[in-house]
Structure formats: C-alpha cells, structure tokens
Amino acid sequence: MPNFTNSVWTEDSGVAPRHPRLEGERRVDVAVIGAGITGITAACMLKRAGKTVAVLEDRRVGKGETGKTTAHLTEALDARYEHLITNFGEDGARLANRSQREAIERIASFVSDLSIPCDFERLPGFLYTENKEQVDAIEAEAAACERLGMTARLTDSVPLPFPVLRGLRFENQAQFQPRAYVLGLAATLGDAIFEDTHVLEVHEDVPCRVVTDHGTVIADDVVVAAHVPISNKLFLHTKLAPYRTYVVGAYLDAPHPAGLFWDADDPYHYIRSHRLHQGTPVLIVGGEDHKVGQEADTHTPFHHLEEYVRRHFPSAAIGFHWAGQIIEPVDGLAYIGRNTNSEHVYVATGYSGQGLTTGTVAAQLLSDLILGVPNPYAELYDATRIKPLASAKEFVRENVDFPAHLLRDRFRRHGEPELATLPAGEGAVMTVAGKRLAVYRNHAGELSALSPVCTHLGCHVNWNGTEKSWDCPCHGSRFEPTGRVLNGPAVMPLEAQEIPQPQEQESEDEDRAPVIEPGLQPA
C-alpha cells in the first residue's frame, strides 16, 4: 500500500538533526512560529541583523508544507500577470514580478554563501498547453509579460515527450531540494530552534507572549509563519481558501529534459525532475487540486495523476505519493505584514502555488518591518488590504462553504457507515445513538471517537482516507486520527468522546433531526 504522507524530499534528505522541545520560559527579541522556509529564512535574516530569535515548530524543521511542495522556483505566478495587471495595475504587477525574481536570487545567494548541498539548478520554465482552447490564454499571458518588461517569450518548442501546441518560456528559473535547503539555513541558528513545540496562544502584550504546550516565549515581536495565521481567528481567513494539491513521483530510466513545466488546463498539472542521492532520476508530477475536506474519495486525485503519467511518460514507474496544502488569496497575491489591529504580530499567508519564492519574499519583508527598514513590497503585500473590485467575486465564492457547512453538517447523511462496517485503519463521521461522532478504527480493530466539530470555527471535519486525517472543509484545519492538530488555523485538538451504546430503535423523525452541539457559536 502506498505511503501517502512522505514526499520525495523527506525521503531523500537523510537524517536531520533533532532540536529540543521548549521547556519553561525564554526571552528573545523575536519569536518565530513555524520552521518552514518563511520562518527559518526570517530567523536567519533577523539573527544576521543582531536580533535574538526563538523558532517554534510543532513537528520537525522543513517537514510541513515546505517539505510537500514540488519546489519550482519561478517568477511565473499562479494568478497570471494578466490577472494581476487588472487587480493591481501595471506597477503592482511589475513589483510582484520583481519580488519573485529577487527571491530566486536570494535563495541562490544563501546556497552559495552557506555552501548548502540542495541540488540548486538554474533552468527554464514553460507554461504550455496541449489543447487549442488554451492557446489564446497563453498568448494573452505572453502579452502581459511583455507589457511588464519580462523576458518571457512565446514558443512552439517545449522539451516534453508529447505534442504541445503553444508555450511561454521563462528564462533563468530554478529548482532545488527544499528540505535540504531549509535544513542548511537552520544549521546557522544554533540553539534557537525548538521542535515538537505546539503553540496555543499569541498574546500581544508589551512584550508579547507566545504560549506553547510546555513553555512560553516572551518577545518584542512575533512572526506567525505557520502557513496559515493562527493568531487571526476570522478576518484574514475570509480572504483565503485552502486547497489540497496532489503529487506523484515516478522513477525514470533516463534523465528527463531540464526544465519546469506547468500547463494551462483545468485541472492543471506541473512537472519537474529530481535526481535522488543514489543517482536515480525521478519525475515529479502534481495537480488535481480541490478544496480541503471536499473530496469524497481522496484516492481519486492520485489515480488521475497516475493515469496522466502513464499516458504521457509510459516508461515511468510510480514510487511516491504525497499531498500538500495550498492557500489561495482572493485577489491573487499573498498577505504579508502586520496582523489586523496589531503592532508587534506579523503574518504571512496566501502563497498560492509559489510557497518557496513567496515565503522568501515574506521573510525579507517581515524582517525589514521589524528592523524598521523600508521595503518596496510592503504596500503591495499588506496583510490588511481589501481590494473590493479585485476580490469580491472570489470572496463570495470561497466563503459560501462556512455557513453552508455549519448547517448541513448537523444532519445525518444518507448512506453514512455504521460502527460495525467501519474497516480497520479508516474513519468516518457518523451518528451513534443520536450523537454525531468522528469515529476511527485502528489497525488492531479498536474504536475511538472525537467530536467532529473543528476547534477553529465550528464546522464538521471529514475523513481523508489517503492521508488518514480529519480535514475541515471550511478553513482547512486538519487533525490526526487521535485529534491532534496537523494544519491550522485550529490550535486545539478535536475533543475526545465516549462512544455511546446504540439505541435499540430510533424513529424516522429522530433519525433525521439535526444534532446541534452546545457551544457552536464561534468566539
């Protein structure tokens, strides 16, 4: 059975050093929550500027979303520059491009200066299509890039082993091994990193207090680099939409042509290659995105990617499966800066499909804000911005899930499983003796139950059968089968519940009545 949780990066990065858990109280200049590319890069920049830092990581350095990316380093944004010109004007779109370009060069400088062995390689990137319906869209994007002064050029020659109708070539892009890179940066931070440290609360006192499960950090400033803002319970999340994106890795019998590739189709696909440490070339293909918690069978996206690989690369043998979380902003650009109504708490989120470059942009921007250094991108990425004309349609479309799920999830659903039929290693939300429960049966056959109510804002979670997790369809929180938080914005685990004895009989009316949990209203 495939392992659906470990990426090629975590499997191919060797044994990483362990960092201790935070115990007791620690006083620093800046507390950084999250040890992915944003948090580690920001901590390095702040330390270089003379600040003391503490990096708090719930699990291991670089094993969160940074370790689940496909690691394209490209200035080509998911939102497309044609769209950004409409939303932010030519000057704003040009700044966005410049920020991504500088991020690639910042990464290259760190790799060179610190001699980080992370397979950094410069190569071209290609937006392409196999379908004539998308040719006009690629040509429109080429025109937008030309307006912005970019070097991207149209081409009919895309180095892929299948026919392509049109392509847009971006020069001087790059790829690397993301976890190896982050571990290389982390090695410069000494004893400033604390793993297995779960943040519970962020208090913006003077100074700030970051409360964890075993200790507290006192800091003048706090950077929340946890992929989603755990310190902003509602406002910022209305401008974000969480998606799962899927990846397969396939062994090749010969190296794949050098390049980064992403198509213009729906659903879209993105392609690159990587050479494992023992020399084996691996093809990495991703796509098939869907909103978190809203795919009934999470094996289906993997099956579609496998079919795509077999159709386009028939000699490849699939050996890796993993998924990651993408946070989409409603207006096309990430939210980076001071948290709403905050002076000393900073957030970075909404990276879309450019987590590694935008995470680097965020690290520099937040470091500059804390140090009082002017940053040319501060206004563009301002976390508190609202652009009504640019985001109104997406705002409504993405936020309709929240009220819909709050109501619908309280009703028993037709065809949901019974306790007796739940297979080992699987979970399901079901009604037992009139009570809604998230029930899991472990591989020993033992049953356990949790409240299905997400501890963020009260939606019901759904079972993710490939990654064995409880996923919230409203704001993207994810939990282990035991209820422990995997992904924010939730910080508290799902509440453990007793499994009641089923009633002998239930009337049809009782069976269909909604079960409303107490304390449902969000704080």
XYZ file of C-alpha atoms in Angstrom:
523
model
C 0.000 0.000 0.000
C 1.486 3.427 -0.947
C 2.707 5.824 1.715
C 0.616 8.952 1.116
C 2.375 11.228 3.606
C 6.137 11.273 2.887
C 7.392 13.325 -0.052
C 10.481 12.597 -2.108
C 12.182 15.463 -0.238
C 11.736 13.975 3.219
C 12.684 10.510 1.945
C 15.801 11.891 0.232
C 17.193 14.334 2.808
C 18.924 11.913 5.187
C 18.743 12.052 8.971
C 18.037 15.596 10.114
C 19.349 16.843 13.479
C 16.874 16.888 16.357
C 16.086 20.088 18.223
C 14.758 20.122 21.807
C 11.224 20.935 22.867
C 10.702 24.317 24.505
C 10.525 23.993 28.278
C 9.843 26.809 30.709
C 10.251 30.457 29.732
C 12.582 32.057 27.202
C 13.130 35.781 26.448
C 14.129 36.866 22.917
C 13.721 39.812 20.577
C 11.583 37.914 18.049
C 9.526 34.715 18.343
C 9.006 32.914 15.038
C 6.173 30.376 14.768
C 6.894 27.792 12.083
C 10.154 26.243 10.837
C 9.410 26.122 7.125
C 11.046 28.309 4.510
C 9.421 31.544 5.750
C 10.185 31.084 9.431
C 13.726 29.751 9.049
C 14.674 32.362 6.439
C 13.239 35.200 8.542
C 15.042 33.916 11.642
C 18.349 33.812 9.730
C 17.886 37.365 8.458
C 16.950 38.677 11.885
C 19.869 36.896 13.534
C 22.247 38.381 10.964
C 20.859 41.810 11.917
C 21.723 41.183 15.574
C 18.314 40.086 16.887
C 17.857 37.135 19.230
C 15.233 34.684 17.967
C 13.319 31.577 19.012
C 11.786 29.393 16.285
C 8.868 27.261 17.458
C 7.947 24.240 15.330
C 5.061 21.868 16.028
C 6.901 18.924 14.470
C 10.242 18.891 12.584
C 12.133 21.533 10.632
C 11.102 21.615 6.963
C 8.650 18.712 7.172
C 5.478 20.784 6.938
C 4.278 22.350 3.702
C 7.837 23.272 2.694
C 8.586 19.547 2.531
C 5.458 18.805 0.496
C 5.971 21.247 -2.376
C 7.268 20.319 -5.843
C 9.927 23.041 -5.453
C 9.551 25.105 -8.606
C 11.404 28.406 -8.192
C 9.728 30.573 -10.789
C 8.634 34.138 -11.340
C 5.505 32.900 -13.150
C 2.704 33.342 -10.633
C -0.371 31.117 -10.418
C -2.626 34.166 -10.656
C -1.130 35.050 -14.070
C 0.202 38.500 -14.786
C -2.758 39.407 -16.987
C -4.958 38.974 -13.896
C -2.554 40.892 -11.643
C -2.472 43.851 -14.023
C -6.263 44.018 -13.751
C -6.218 43.797 -9.947
C -3.085 45.771 -9.047
C -2.259 47.791 -12.159
C 0.898 47.514 -14.226
C 3.071 48.986 -11.466
C 1.746 46.496 -8.908
C 2.142 43.536 -11.255
C 5.673 44.687 -12.103
C 6.515 44.859 -8.386
C 5.099 41.359 -7.878
C 7.319 40.032 -10.656
C 10.355 41.829 -9.275
C 9.755 40.400 -5.792
C 9.653 36.827 -7.137
C 12.750 37.402 -9.262
C 14.645 38.746 -6.246
C 13.511 35.763 -4.156
C 15.133 33.336 -6.602
C 18.363 35.321 -6.388
C 18.151 35.496 -2.572
C 17.866 31.695 -2.427
C 20.793 31.358 -4.840
C 22.884 33.655 -2.628
C 22.146 31.640 0.517
C 23.022 28.409 -1.293
C 26.325 29.884 -2.451
C 27.273 31.748 0.738
C 26.487 28.822 3.071
C 27.520 26.033 0.662
C 24.136 24.318 1.116
C 24.032 20.937 -0.695
C 20.476 21.190 -2.050
C 20.821 20.496 -5.805
C 20.154 24.121 -6.748
C 19.989 24.362 -10.533
C 19.038 27.135 -12.941
C 16.832 26.141 -15.868
C 13.966 27.499 -17.989
C 10.286 27.283 -17.118
C 7.406 26.691 -19.531
C 3.709 27.471 -19.376
C 2.220 25.259 -22.099
C -0.944 23.700 -23.457
C -1.901 20.587 -25.402
C -5.367 21.999 -26.128
C -6.237 24.568 -28.772
C -8.827 26.101 -26.412
C -5.983 27.394 -24.202
C -3.735 28.857 -26.910
C -5.359 32.300 -26.661
C -4.859 32.342 -22.875
C -1.144 31.632 -23.236
C -0.765 34.316 -25.889
C -2.605 36.806 -23.635
C -0.235 35.990 -20.783
C 2.730 36.491 -23.117
C 1.390 39.938 -23.996
C 1.000 40.777 -20.287
C 4.587 39.691 -19.577
C 5.820 41.861 -22.448
C 3.947 44.875 -21.028
C 5.771 44.345 -17.735
C 9.178 44.154 -19.405
C 9.723 40.483 -18.616
C 11.871 38.233 -20.818
C 9.200 35.535 -21.260
C 8.691 34.633 -24.919
C 6.200 32.530 -26.901
C 7.499 29.259 -28.307
C 6.257 26.193 -30.151
C 9.239 24.198 -28.908
C 8.694 22.812 -25.405
C 11.076 19.953 -24.443
C 8.443 17.425 -23.397
C 7.983 13.915 -24.855
C 4.453 14.639 -26.101
C 2.893 17.167 -28.513
C 2.460 20.731 -27.245
C 0.548 23.367 -29.231
C 1.909 26.544 -27.612
C 4.267 27.504 -24.848
C 5.551 30.539 -22.964
C 9.217 30.240 -21.992
C 10.588 31.925 -18.850
C 14.384 32.112 -18.701
C 16.603 31.732 -15.646
C 14.185 29.962 -13.319
C 15.467 27.371 -10.819
C 14.802 24.236 -8.799
C 16.302 22.704 -5.649
C 15.740 20.207 -2.843
C 13.586 22.305 -0.477
C 14.057 20.442 2.782
C 17.823 20.185 2.304
C 17.879 23.953 1.712
C 15.860 24.742 4.850
C 17.987 22.375 6.946
C 21.082 24.169 5.637
C 19.678 27.524 6.759
C 18.552 26.077 10.097
C 22.096 24.894 10.825
C 23.127 28.555 11.218
C 20.603 29.182 14.013
C 22.239 27.063 16.704
C 20.054 26.535 19.784
C 17.314 28.942 18.631
C 15.047 26.183 17.224
C 12.510 24.238 19.278
C 10.769 21.247 17.699
C 7.747 19.291 18.981
C 6.512 22.600 20.421
C 2.838 23.322 19.832
C 1.775 26.970 20.028
C -1.543 27.504 21.810
C -1.901 31.282 22.061
C -0.273 34.520 20.947
C -0.814 37.488 23.278
C 0.141 40.925 22.019
C 1.137 42.358 25.362
C 4.170 44.595 25.887
C 6.201 42.487 25.431
C 4.310 39.746 23.508
C 3.770 36.268 24.965
C 3.674 33.096 22.900
C 2.178 30.287 24.978
C 3.046 26.717 23.989
C 2.127 23.317 25.405
C 5.238 23.216 27.627
C 6.540 26.746 27.908
C 6.300 30.422 26.999
C 8.373 32.748 24.849
C 8.487 36.438 25.764
C 9.336 38.565 22.718
C 9.149 42.134 21.474
C 7.759 40.917 18.122
C 6.141 37.723 16.821
C 6.258 36.325 13.280
C 3.478 33.825 12.530
C 4.988 31.769 9.702
C 2.811 28.701 10.185
C 1.387 28.706 6.613
C -1.932 29.987 7.993
C -2.402 32.720 10.620
C -3.268 31.036 13.924
C -3.314 34.476 15.572
C -6.158 35.789 13.398
C -9.263 33.711 14.029
C -11.658 35.041 11.420
C -10.950 38.242 9.475
C -7.928 37.132 7.456
C -9.406 33.683 6.799
C -12.295 35.208 4.867
C -9.697 36.286 2.286
C -8.145 32.814 1.991
C -9.195 29.469 0.539
C -7.378 26.202 1.449
C -6.812 23.538 -1.219
C -5.166 20.119 -1.230
C -2.801 19.543 -4.135
C -1.524 16.082 -5.099
C 1.848 14.815 -6.289
C 3.284 11.562 -7.625
C 6.941 10.746 -8.132
C 7.934 8.223 -10.804
C 11.287 6.521 -11.400
C 12.724 7.161 -14.866
C 15.030 5.010 -16.955
C 16.743 8.151 -18.310
C 17.002 11.786 -17.205
C 14.023 13.999 -18.016
C 14.654 17.120 -20.143
C 15.767 20.007 -17.932
C 13.004 22.465 -17.194
C 9.997 23.374 -15.098
C 6.660 22.764 -16.794
C 3.071 23.696 -15.936
C 0.056 23.537 -18.219
C -2.931 25.833 -18.705
C -5.532 23.098 -18.363
C -8.230 22.575 -15.747
C -7.334 20.620 -13.718
C -3.779 21.761 -14.288
C -0.519 19.783 -13.997
C 3.033 20.761 -13.117
C 6.167 18.768 -13.909
C 9.846 18.708 -12.976
C 12.524 16.109 -12.304
C 14.908 15.353 -9.460
C 17.885 13.051 -9.088
C 17.969 11.053 -5.850
C 21.218 10.885 -3.894
C 21.954 7.422 -5.266
C 21.607 8.871 -8.780
C 18.153 7.630 -9.795
C 16.163 10.205 -11.794
C 12.615 10.821 -10.584
C 9.823 12.580 -12.453
C 7.593 14.724 -10.198
C 4.065 15.472 -11.407
C 1.457 17.399 -9.402
C -2.020 18.846 -9.703
C -5.649 17.715 -9.276
C -6.347 20.360 -6.590
C -9.582 20.521 -4.608
C -10.773 22.412 -1.561
C -9.744 20.809 1.715
C -12.257 18.306 3.086
C -14.456 18.437 -0.014
C -13.314 15.366 -1.963
C -15.326 12.272 -1.069
C -12.541 9.872 -2.099
C -9.029 11.316 -1.793
C -7.608 8.345 -3.704
C -9.226 9.727 -6.885
C -6.787 12.655 -7.444
C -3.851 10.243 -7.135
C -5.475 7.871 -9.632
C -5.911 10.753 -12.097
C -2.237 11.741 -11.740
C -1.147 8.135 -12.218
C -3.193 7.968 -15.415
C -1.644 11.236 -16.606
C 1.874 9.883 -16.023
C 1.131 6.577 -17.756
C -0.321 8.445 -20.749
C 2.495 10.995 -21.095
C 5.504 9.097 -19.695
C 4.727 5.396 -20.333
C 8.114 4.084 -19.152
C 7.948 5.802 -15.738
C 7.320 3.629 -12.652
C 5.434 5.437 -9.890
C 7.066 5.193 -6.467
C 5.945 8.242 -4.448
C 2.587 9.755 -3.494
C 2.045 12.828 -1.340
C -0.197 15.861 -0.968
C 0.271 19.416 0.231
C -1.832 22.386 1.239
C -2.153 25.481 -0.931
C -3.668 28.673 0.485
C -5.255 30.791 -2.232
C -5.709 34.571 -1.715
C -8.882 36.118 -3.090
C -7.130 38.833 -5.115
C -4.121 36.908 -6.409
C -1.281 37.944 -4.067
C -0.102 36.789 -0.648
C -0.915 38.645 2.585
C 2.302 39.657 4.336
C 2.729 42.214 7.099
C 1.283 43.267 10.435
C -1.699 41.272 11.621
C -5.040 43.099 11.774
C -5.066 45.645 14.643
C -1.530 44.604 15.624
C 1.694 46.483 16.195
C 4.005 43.600 17.021
C 2.438 40.451 15.499
C 3.229 39.752 11.848
C 1.655 37.219 9.477
C 2.436 35.693 6.085
C -0.065 33.530 4.213
C -1.883 33.032 0.904
C 1.172 31.929 -1.083
C -0.908 30.074 -3.706
C 1.440 27.784 -5.681
C 4.589 29.875 -5.069
C 5.338 28.981 -1.463
C 9.114 28.862 -1.751
C 9.678 32.129 -3.572
C 6.855 33.986 -1.815
C 7.978 32.563 1.525
C 11.380 34.099 0.844
C 9.745 37.403 -0.104
C 7.805 37.254 3.169
C 10.904 36.546 5.236
C 12.689 39.606 3.855
C 9.614 41.844 4.114
C 8.793 40.888 7.711
C 12.424 41.170 8.771
C 12.543 44.671 7.295
C 9.332 45.703 9.066
C 10.663 44.501 12.411
C 14.027 46.190 11.837
C 12.423 49.443 10.648
C 13.945 49.129 7.176
C 11.851 50.386 4.192
C 10.725 47.553 1.923
C 9.472 48.249 -1.628
C 6.838 45.481 -1.411
C 5.234 46.324 1.936
C 2.188 48.097 0.495
C 1.665 45.568 -2.315
C 1.500 42.589 0.056
C -0.074 44.405 3.038
C -1.911 41.747 5.082
C -4.763 44.102 5.998
C -5.524 45.226 2.427
C -9.014 44.918 0.954
C -9.473 45.313 -2.794
C -13.256 45.121 -3.304
C -13.291 45.131 -7.112
C -10.479 42.606 -7.373
C -11.706 40.149 -4.772
C -15.490 40.465 -4.364
C -16.443 37.548 -6.632
C -13.805 35.214 -5.172
C -14.665 36.343 -1.642
C -18.294 35.253 -2.070
C -17.417 32.021 -3.884
C -14.842 30.846 -1.336
C -16.737 31.869 1.808
C -20.068 30.253 0.954
C -18.709 26.998 2.442
C -18.632 28.281 6.007
C -22.350 28.947 6.668
C -23.376 26.045 4.431
C -21.333 23.521 6.393
C -22.333 24.934 9.783
C -25.921 23.990 8.978
C -25.615 20.948 6.737
C -23.092 19.058 8.858
C -25.525 18.780 11.762
C -27.819 16.418 9.823
C -27.300 12.708 9.469
C -26.387 11.926 5.863
C -27.960 9.216 3.766
C -25.704 6.200 3.313
C -23.172 7.029 6.037
C -21.428 3.948 7.509
C -22.337 2.148 10.713
C -19.913 1.292 13.507
C -19.919 -2.400 12.643
C -18.970 -1.797 8.999
C -16.089 0.656 9.575
C -12.880 -1.016 8.270
C -9.611 -1.079 10.211
C -7.441 1.958 9.529
C -10.409 4.079 8.462
C -12.578 6.822 9.938
C -15.994 8.347 9.315
C -18.344 10.930 10.752
C -21.488 9.085 11.793
C -24.453 9.253 14.130
C -24.276 6.820 17.053
C -27.256 6.714 19.396
C -28.315 10.143 18.172
C -24.869 11.704 18.621
C -22.608 12.923 15.806
C -19.096 11.499 16.208
C -15.859 11.281 14.256
C -15.076 7.595 14.703
C -11.781 5.859 13.884
C -10.951 2.148 13.935
C -7.223 1.453 14.311
C -5.421 -1.469 12.705
C -5.936 -3.540 15.858
C -9.688 -3.140 15.371
C -10.163 -0.778 18.343
C -12.630 2.097 18.045
C -12.113 5.663 19.270
C -14.260 8.744 18.856
C -13.843 12.509 18.694
C -16.163 15.443 18.387
C -16.378 16.221 14.647
C -16.573 19.959 15.428
C -13.459 21.772 14.196
C -11.965 23.786 17.046
C -11.360 26.789 14.796
C -14.881 27.995 13.965
C -17.181 25.008 14.390
C -17.568 23.289 11.004
C -17.596 19.490 10.906
C -14.493 17.657 9.705
C -14.466 14.943 7.043
C -12.286 11.841 6.811
C -9.307 11.889 4.428
C -8.778 8.228 3.547
C -5.358 8.529 1.905
C -3.585 10.688 4.465
C -5.592 9.305 7.415
C -6.657 12.660 8.790
C -9.749 14.646 9.734
C -9.995 17.642 7.366
C -12.170 20.727 7.873
C -13.914 21.892 4.673
C -14.349 25.493 5.868
C -10.900 26.889 6.645
C -8.578 23.950 6.041
C -7.656 22.772 9.552
C -6.518 19.145 9.613
C -6.200 16.699 12.508
C -4.617 13.301 13.156
C -6.949 10.324 13.817
C -6.306 10.986 17.517
C -7.446 14.616 17.142
C -4.031 16.308 17.298
C -3.695 19.352 15.017
C -1.892 18.733 11.723
C -2.653 22.049 9.998
C -4.001 25.309 11.368
C -5.756 27.650 11.724
C -7.058 25.447 14.570
C -4.682 25.244 17.528
C -6.713 22.985 19.839
C -7.255 19.265 19.179
C -10.598 17.662 18.434
C -12.274 16.742 21.714
C -12.250 13.051 22.702
C -15.690 11.469 23.102
C -17.142 8.275 24.501
C -18.931 6.015 22.047
C -22.467 5.537 23.411
C -24.336 2.283 23.154
C -26.648 2.408 20.111
C -30.315 2.669 20.916
C -32.453 -0.328 20.120
C -34.752 1.712 17.918
C -34.894 5.210 16.529
C -37.923 6.697 14.903
C -37.562 8.048 11.401
C -38.130 11.574 12.715
C -35.391 11.221 15.314
C -33.084 9.781 12.683
C -33.430 12.860 10.508
C -33.363 15.519 13.212
C -30.319 17.805 13.301
C -27.992 17.390 16.232
C -26.701 20.805 17.338
C -23.657 20.717 19.569
C -23.531 23.108 22.511
C -21.100 25.973 22.254
C -21.297 26.033 18.463
C -21.172 29.796 18.025
C -17.622 30.982 17.264
C -15.914 33.323 19.669
